[in-house]
XYZ file of C-alpha atoms in Angstrom:
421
model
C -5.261 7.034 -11.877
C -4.863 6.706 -8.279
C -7.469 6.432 -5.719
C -8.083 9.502 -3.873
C -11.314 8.520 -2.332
C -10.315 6.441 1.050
C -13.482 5.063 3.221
C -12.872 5.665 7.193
C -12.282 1.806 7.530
C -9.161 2.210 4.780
C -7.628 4.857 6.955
C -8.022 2.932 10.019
C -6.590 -0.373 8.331
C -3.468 1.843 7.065
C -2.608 3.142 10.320
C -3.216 -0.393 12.320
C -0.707 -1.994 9.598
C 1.769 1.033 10.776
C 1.329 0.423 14.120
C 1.475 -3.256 14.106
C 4.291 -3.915 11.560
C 7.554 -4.171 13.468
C 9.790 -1.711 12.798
C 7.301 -0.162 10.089
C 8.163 3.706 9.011
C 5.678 6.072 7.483
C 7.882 6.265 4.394
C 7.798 2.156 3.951
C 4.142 1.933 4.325
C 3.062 5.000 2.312
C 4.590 3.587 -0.476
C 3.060 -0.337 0.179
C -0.690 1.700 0.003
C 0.437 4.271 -2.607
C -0.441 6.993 -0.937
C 2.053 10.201 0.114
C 3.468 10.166 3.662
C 1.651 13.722 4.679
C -1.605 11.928 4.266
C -0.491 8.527 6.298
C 0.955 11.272 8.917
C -2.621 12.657 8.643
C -4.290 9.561 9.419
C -2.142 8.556 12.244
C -2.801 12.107 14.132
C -6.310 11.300 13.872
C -6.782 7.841 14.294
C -3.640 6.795 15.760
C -2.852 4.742 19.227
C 0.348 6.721 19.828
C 2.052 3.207 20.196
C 3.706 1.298 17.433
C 5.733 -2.269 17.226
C 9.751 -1.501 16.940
C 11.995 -4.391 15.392
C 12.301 -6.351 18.155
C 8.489 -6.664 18.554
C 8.031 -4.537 21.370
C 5.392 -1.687 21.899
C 6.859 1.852 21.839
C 5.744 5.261 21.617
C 5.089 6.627 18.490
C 8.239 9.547 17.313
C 5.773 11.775 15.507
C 5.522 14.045 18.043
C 5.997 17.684 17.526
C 9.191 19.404 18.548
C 9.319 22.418 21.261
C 9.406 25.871 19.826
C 12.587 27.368 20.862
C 13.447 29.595 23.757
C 12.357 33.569 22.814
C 14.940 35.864 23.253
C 15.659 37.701 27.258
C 13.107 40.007 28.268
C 16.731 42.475 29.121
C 18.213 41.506 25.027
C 19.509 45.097 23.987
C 19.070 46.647 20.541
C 22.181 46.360 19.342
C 21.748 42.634 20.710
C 18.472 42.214 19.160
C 19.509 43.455 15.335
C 22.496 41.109 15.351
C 20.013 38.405 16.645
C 17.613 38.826 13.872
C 20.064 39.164 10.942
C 21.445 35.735 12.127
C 18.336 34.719 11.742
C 17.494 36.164 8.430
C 20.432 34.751 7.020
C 19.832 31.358 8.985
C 16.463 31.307 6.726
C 17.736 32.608 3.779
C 20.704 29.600 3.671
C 17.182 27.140 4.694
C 15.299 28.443 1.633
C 18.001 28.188 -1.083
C 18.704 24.357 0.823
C 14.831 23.761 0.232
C 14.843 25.042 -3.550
C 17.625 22.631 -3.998
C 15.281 19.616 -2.517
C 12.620 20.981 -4.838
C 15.103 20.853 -7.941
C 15.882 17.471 -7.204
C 12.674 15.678 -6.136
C 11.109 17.066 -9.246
C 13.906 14.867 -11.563
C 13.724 12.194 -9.024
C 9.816 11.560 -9.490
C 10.022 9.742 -12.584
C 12.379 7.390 -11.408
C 10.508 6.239 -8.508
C 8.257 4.505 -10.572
C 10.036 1.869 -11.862
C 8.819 -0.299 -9.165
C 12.505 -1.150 -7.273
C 12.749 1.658 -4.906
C 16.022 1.188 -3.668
C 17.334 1.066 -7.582
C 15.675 4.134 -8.862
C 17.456 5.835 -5.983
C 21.065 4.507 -6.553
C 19.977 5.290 -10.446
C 18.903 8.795 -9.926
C 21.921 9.786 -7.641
C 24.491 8.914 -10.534
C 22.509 9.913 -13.258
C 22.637 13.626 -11.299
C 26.200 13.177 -9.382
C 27.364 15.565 -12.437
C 24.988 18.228 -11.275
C 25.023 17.882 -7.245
C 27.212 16.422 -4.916
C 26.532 12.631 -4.326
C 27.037 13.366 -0.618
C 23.599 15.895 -0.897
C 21.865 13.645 -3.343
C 22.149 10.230 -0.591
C 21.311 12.170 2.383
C 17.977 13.582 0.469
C 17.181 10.378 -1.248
C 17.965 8.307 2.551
C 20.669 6.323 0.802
C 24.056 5.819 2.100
C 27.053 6.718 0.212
C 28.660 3.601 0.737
C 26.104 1.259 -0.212
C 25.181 3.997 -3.387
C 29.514 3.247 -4.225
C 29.064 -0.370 -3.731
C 25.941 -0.575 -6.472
C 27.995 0.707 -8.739
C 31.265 -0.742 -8.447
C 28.795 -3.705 -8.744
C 27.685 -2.789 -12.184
C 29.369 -5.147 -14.545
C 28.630 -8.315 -12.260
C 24.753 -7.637 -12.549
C 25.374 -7.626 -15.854
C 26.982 -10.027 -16.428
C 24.704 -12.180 -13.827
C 21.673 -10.775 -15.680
C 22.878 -12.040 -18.952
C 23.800 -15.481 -17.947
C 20.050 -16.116 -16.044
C 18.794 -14.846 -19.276
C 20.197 -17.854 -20.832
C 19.438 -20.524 -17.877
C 15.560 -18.922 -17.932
C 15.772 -20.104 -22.191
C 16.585 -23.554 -20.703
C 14.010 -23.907 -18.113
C 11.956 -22.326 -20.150
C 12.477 -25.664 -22.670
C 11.819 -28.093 -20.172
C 8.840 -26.841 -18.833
C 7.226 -26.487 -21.993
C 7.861 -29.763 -22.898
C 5.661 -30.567 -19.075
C 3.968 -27.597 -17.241
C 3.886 -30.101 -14.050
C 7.789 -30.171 -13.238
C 8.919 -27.462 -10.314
C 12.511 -26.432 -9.204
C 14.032 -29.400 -8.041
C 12.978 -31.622 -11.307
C 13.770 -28.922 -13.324
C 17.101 -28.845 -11.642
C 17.836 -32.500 -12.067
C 16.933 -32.300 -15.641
C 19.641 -29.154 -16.670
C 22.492 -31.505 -14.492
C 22.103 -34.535 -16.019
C 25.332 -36.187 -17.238
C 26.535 -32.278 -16.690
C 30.187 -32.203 -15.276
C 29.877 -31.372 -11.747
C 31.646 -28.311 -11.941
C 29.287 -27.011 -14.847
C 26.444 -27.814 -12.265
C 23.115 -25.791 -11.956
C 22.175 -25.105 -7.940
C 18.530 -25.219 -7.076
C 18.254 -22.389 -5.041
C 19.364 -20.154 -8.470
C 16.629 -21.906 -10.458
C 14.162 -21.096 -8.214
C 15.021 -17.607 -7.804
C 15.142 -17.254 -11.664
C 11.699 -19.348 -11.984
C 10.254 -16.787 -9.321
C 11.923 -13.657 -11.318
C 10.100 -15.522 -14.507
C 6.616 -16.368 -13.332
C 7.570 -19.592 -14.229
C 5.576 -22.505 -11.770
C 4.987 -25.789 -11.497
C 1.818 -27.188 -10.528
C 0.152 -27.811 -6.756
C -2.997 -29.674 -6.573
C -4.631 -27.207 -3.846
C -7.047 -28.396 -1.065
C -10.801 -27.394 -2.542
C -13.243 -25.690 -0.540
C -16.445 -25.228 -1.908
C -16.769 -21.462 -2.320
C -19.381 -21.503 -5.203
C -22.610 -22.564 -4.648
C -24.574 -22.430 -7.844
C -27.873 -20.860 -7.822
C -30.718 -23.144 -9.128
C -32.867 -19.485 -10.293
C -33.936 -19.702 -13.634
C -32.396 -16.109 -14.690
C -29.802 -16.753 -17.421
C -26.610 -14.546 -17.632
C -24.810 -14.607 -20.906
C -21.066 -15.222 -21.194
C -19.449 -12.108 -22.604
C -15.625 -12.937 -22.438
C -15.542 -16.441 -23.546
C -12.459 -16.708 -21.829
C -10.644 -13.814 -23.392
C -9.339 -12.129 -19.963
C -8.082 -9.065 -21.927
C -9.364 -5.108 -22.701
C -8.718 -2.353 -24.816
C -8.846 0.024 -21.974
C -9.255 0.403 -18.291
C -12.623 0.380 -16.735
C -14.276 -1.708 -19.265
C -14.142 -5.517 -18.280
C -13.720 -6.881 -14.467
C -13.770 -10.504 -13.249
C -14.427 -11.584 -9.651
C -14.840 -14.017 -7.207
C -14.842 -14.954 -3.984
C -12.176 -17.041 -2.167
C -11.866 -18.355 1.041
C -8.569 -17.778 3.922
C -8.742 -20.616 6.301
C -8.422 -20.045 9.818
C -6.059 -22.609 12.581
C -7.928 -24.517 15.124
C -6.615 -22.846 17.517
C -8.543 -19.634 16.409
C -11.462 -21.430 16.018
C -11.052 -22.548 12.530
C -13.941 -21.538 10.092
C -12.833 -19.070 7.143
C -13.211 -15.649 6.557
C -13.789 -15.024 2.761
C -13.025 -12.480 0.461
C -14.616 -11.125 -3.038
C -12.561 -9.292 -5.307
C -12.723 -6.725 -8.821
C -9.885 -6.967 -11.307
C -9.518 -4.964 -13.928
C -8.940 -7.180 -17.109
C -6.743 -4.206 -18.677
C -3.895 -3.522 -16.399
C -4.634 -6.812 -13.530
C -5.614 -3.920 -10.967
C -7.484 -4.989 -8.133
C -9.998 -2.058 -7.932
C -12.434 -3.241 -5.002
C -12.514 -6.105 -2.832
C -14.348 -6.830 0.845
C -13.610 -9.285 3.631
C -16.092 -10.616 5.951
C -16.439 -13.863 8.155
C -19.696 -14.795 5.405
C -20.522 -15.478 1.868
C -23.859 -13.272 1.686
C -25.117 -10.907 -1.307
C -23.263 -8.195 1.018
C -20.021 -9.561 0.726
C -20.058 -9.000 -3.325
C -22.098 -6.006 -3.257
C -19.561 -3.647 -1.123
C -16.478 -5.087 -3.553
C -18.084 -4.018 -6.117
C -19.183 -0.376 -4.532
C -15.680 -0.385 -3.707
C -14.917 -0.600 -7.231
C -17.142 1.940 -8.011
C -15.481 4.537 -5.482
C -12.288 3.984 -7.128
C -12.891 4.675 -10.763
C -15.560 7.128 -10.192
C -17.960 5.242 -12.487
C -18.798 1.626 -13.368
C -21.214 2.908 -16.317
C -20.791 0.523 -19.101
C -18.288 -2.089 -17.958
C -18.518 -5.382 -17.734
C -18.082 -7.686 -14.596
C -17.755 -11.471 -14.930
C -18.139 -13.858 -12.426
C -18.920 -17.764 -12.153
C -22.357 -19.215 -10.638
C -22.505 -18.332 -7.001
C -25.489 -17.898 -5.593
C -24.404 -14.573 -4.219
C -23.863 -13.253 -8.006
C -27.171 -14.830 -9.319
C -29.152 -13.049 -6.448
C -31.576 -10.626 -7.619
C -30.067 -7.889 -4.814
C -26.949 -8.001 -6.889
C -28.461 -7.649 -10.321
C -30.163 -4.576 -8.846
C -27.123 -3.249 -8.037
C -25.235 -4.030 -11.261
C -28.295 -2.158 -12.813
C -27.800 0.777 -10.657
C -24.507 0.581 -11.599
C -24.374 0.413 -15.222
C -22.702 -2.763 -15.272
C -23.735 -5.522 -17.475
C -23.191 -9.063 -15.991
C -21.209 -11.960 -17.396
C -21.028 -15.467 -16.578
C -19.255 -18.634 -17.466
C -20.572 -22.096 -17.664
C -21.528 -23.871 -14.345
C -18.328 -25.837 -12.707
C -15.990 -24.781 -15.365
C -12.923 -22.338 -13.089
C -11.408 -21.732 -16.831
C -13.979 -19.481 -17.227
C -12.796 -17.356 -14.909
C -8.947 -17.736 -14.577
C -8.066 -14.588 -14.017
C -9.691 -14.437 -11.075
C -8.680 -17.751 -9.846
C -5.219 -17.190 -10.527
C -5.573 -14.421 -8.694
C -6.766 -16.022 -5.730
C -3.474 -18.792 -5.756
C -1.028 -15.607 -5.816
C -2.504 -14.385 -2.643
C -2.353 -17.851 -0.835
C 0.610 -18.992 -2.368
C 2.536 -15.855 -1.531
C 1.196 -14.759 1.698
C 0.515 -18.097 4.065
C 3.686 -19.469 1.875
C 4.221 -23.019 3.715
C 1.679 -22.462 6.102
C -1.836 -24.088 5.903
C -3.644 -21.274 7.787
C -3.758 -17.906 9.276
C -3.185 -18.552 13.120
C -5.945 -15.460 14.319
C -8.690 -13.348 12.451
C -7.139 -10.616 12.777
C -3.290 -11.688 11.450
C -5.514 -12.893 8.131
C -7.015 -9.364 8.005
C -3.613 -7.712 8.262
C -1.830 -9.673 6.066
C -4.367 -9.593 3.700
C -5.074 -6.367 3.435
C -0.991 -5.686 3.035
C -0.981 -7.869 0.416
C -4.028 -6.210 -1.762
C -2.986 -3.160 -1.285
C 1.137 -3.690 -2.210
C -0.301 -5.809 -5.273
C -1.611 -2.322 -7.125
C 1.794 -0.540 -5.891
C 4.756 -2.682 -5.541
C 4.060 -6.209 -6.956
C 5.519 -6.480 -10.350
C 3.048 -8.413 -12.791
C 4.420 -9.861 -15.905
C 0.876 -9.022 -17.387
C 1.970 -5.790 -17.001
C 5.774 -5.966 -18.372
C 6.649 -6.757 -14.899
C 5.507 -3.092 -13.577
C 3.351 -2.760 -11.068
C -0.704 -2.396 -12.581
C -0.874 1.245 -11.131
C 2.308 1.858 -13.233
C 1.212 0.220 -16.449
C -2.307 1.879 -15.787
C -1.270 5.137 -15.932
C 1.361 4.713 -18.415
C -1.384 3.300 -20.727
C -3.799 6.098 -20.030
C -0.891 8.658 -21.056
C -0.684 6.851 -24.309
C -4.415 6.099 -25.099
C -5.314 9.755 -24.669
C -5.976 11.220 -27.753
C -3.159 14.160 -28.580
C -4.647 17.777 -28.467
């Protein structure tokens, strides 16, 4: 299910990334957190600057500001005057509340479309699947589509089919040579498929490497190591309990974590903040996670009471996590206890052990600081960061998850595990 629980500092982080995202709109970012745009609108009445960043980068005031109530009617406005005033008015609201059942009608058959993960899509889906029903012209103005670019998707139709089909068939080739070595990336890959290939019948690079992206397909970096665990030398022993089998019958019963660290430039300072996470083994969701400029028991302790506030209840799950000192540290077993949460941990140096969570850790680097090094300021890390975790549960297709989003295949999977009555 989705979180309904949000700590102050969530609200305040929400309405910052409004008010600092250039050209951001409530709609956009309610639907990067997952939350509904009356409660963002909420939280930016009572937290808000009044200011937010328009396209071009520059501050402006914020447009949700109530409008006047009209004029009341003349102080001399005769009866006659007066009746004819009203029933204009009655029938003004009468044509608004048939329009509004209307909206109703429709945005009840357009929920279950919206969570297919491609917004855009589900809308241009949902307005021909009803054009039989309303007009398209009423459907695109209440979805915020335009009719032309609706008409355009689908005179487009048969060429995304017929482009789907034929990167279905260049994926099976990549597909063969990277098998045959997990190391090659886009451009060998490339060079392989052309090879004594008539230059006409030629492969470009920039369409394997949109159809490797689409297919989660990678080759490997050797990444810079910074030396985020620190093993414990206490003599308490924690027993593996996944043995490297990342998966779960359900939600809520086995997590992995860790802790990663986002470098900071020079010019900020340099240093590293860090941040701890708690993934769901089930559906990939990131449940709870913390960010702070250390690496103390804290750090792990309010991810995982973050965790806690989102599913209710930890009782009886399992979280797994490598050697750090941080996890080994008596404060943390306490809480664990407290918790109901029974602690696993894999051998000392070995990352395999937990993959999950290092793999994890490479999306959010590789994806957000892209062919950067760094974050250039604390506070850009924080913000880019916390976009990121948040549009990973909402918007980021995982192909763990059938390429839906984990919220998606979470509650999908919690329709069909429920027993029927």
């Amino acid at each position: 299910m989705a979180r309904k629980n949000y700590s102050e500092e969530f609200r305040r982080q929400a309405v910052d990334l409004y008010e600092s995202t250039p050209g951001a709109t409530v709609r956009g970012i309610a639907e990067d957190l997952g939350i509904v745009r009356g409660t963002l609108r909420q939280w930016l009445q009572a937290y808000g600057s009044g200011k937010k960043t328009a396209a071009d980068g520059t501050a402006t005031s914020s447009p949700l500001q109530s409008k006047a109530a009209p004029p009341g009617p003349s102080e001399k406005e005769s009866l006659e005057q007066r009746v004819a005033r009203l029933e204009a008015e009655n029938a003004t609201l009468r044509v608004k509340a048939t329009k509004l059942t209307t909206e109703r009608e429709i945005l009840q058959k357009a929920a279950k479309y919206f969570g297919r993960g491609d917004a855009l899509v589900s809308r241009f889906q949902f307005v021909a699947d009803n054009s039989a029903t309303y007009p398209v012209k009423r459907l695109c103005e209440l979805l915020e589509v335009r009719r032309s670019s609706f008409y355009a998707w689908q005179a487009g139709a048969p060429a995304r089919t017929e482009r789907a089909a034929a990167d279905a068939e260049l994926e099976t080739r990549i597909r063969k040579v990277h098998t045959a070595d997990n190391t090659v990336a886009a451009p060998r890959i490339t060079a392989e498929l052309n090879d004594g290939v008539p230059q006409g019948e030629r492969v470009n690079h920039k369409r394997v490497a949109r159809v490797m992206r689409a297919a989660g397909i990678t080759g490997y970096v050797k990444r810079r190591k910074v030396r985020t665990t620190v093993p414990e030398p206490a003599d308490r022993k924690v027993p593996d309990l996944l043995k490297r089998d990342f998966t779960a019958t359900a939600p809520n019963r086995r997590y992995v974590g860790d802790i990663t660290y986002l470098p900071l430039s020079q010019a900020a300072g340099g240093g590293n903040l860090y941040l701890a996470t708690v993934i769901d083994c089930y559906s990939r969701r990131l449940v709870g996670w913390a960010i702070a400029d250390h690496m103390r028991t804290e750090l792990v302790e309010d991810a995982l009471k973050a965790a806690a506030a989102t599913r209710g209840s930890l009782a009886g799950a399992v979280f797994h996590s490598d050697h750090g000192s941080v996890y080994c540290s008596k404060d943390y077993a306490t809480l664990c206890s407290t918790l109901g949460v029974a602690q696993s941990m894999g051998a000392v140096g070995s990352s395999a052990d937990n993959a999950l969570a290092e793999s994890f850790n490479a999306a959010l680097k590789r994806e957000v600081l892209q062919d950067a090094k760094t974050w250039p300021d604390e506070l850009t890390c924080r913000r880019q960061t916390f976009k990121w975790l948040t549009s990973y549960n909402t918007k980021r297709r995982h192909s763990w998850c059938r390429y839906n989003t984990p919220i998606t295949y979470e509650i999908a999977a919690t329709a069909r595990l429920q027993p029927a009555a």
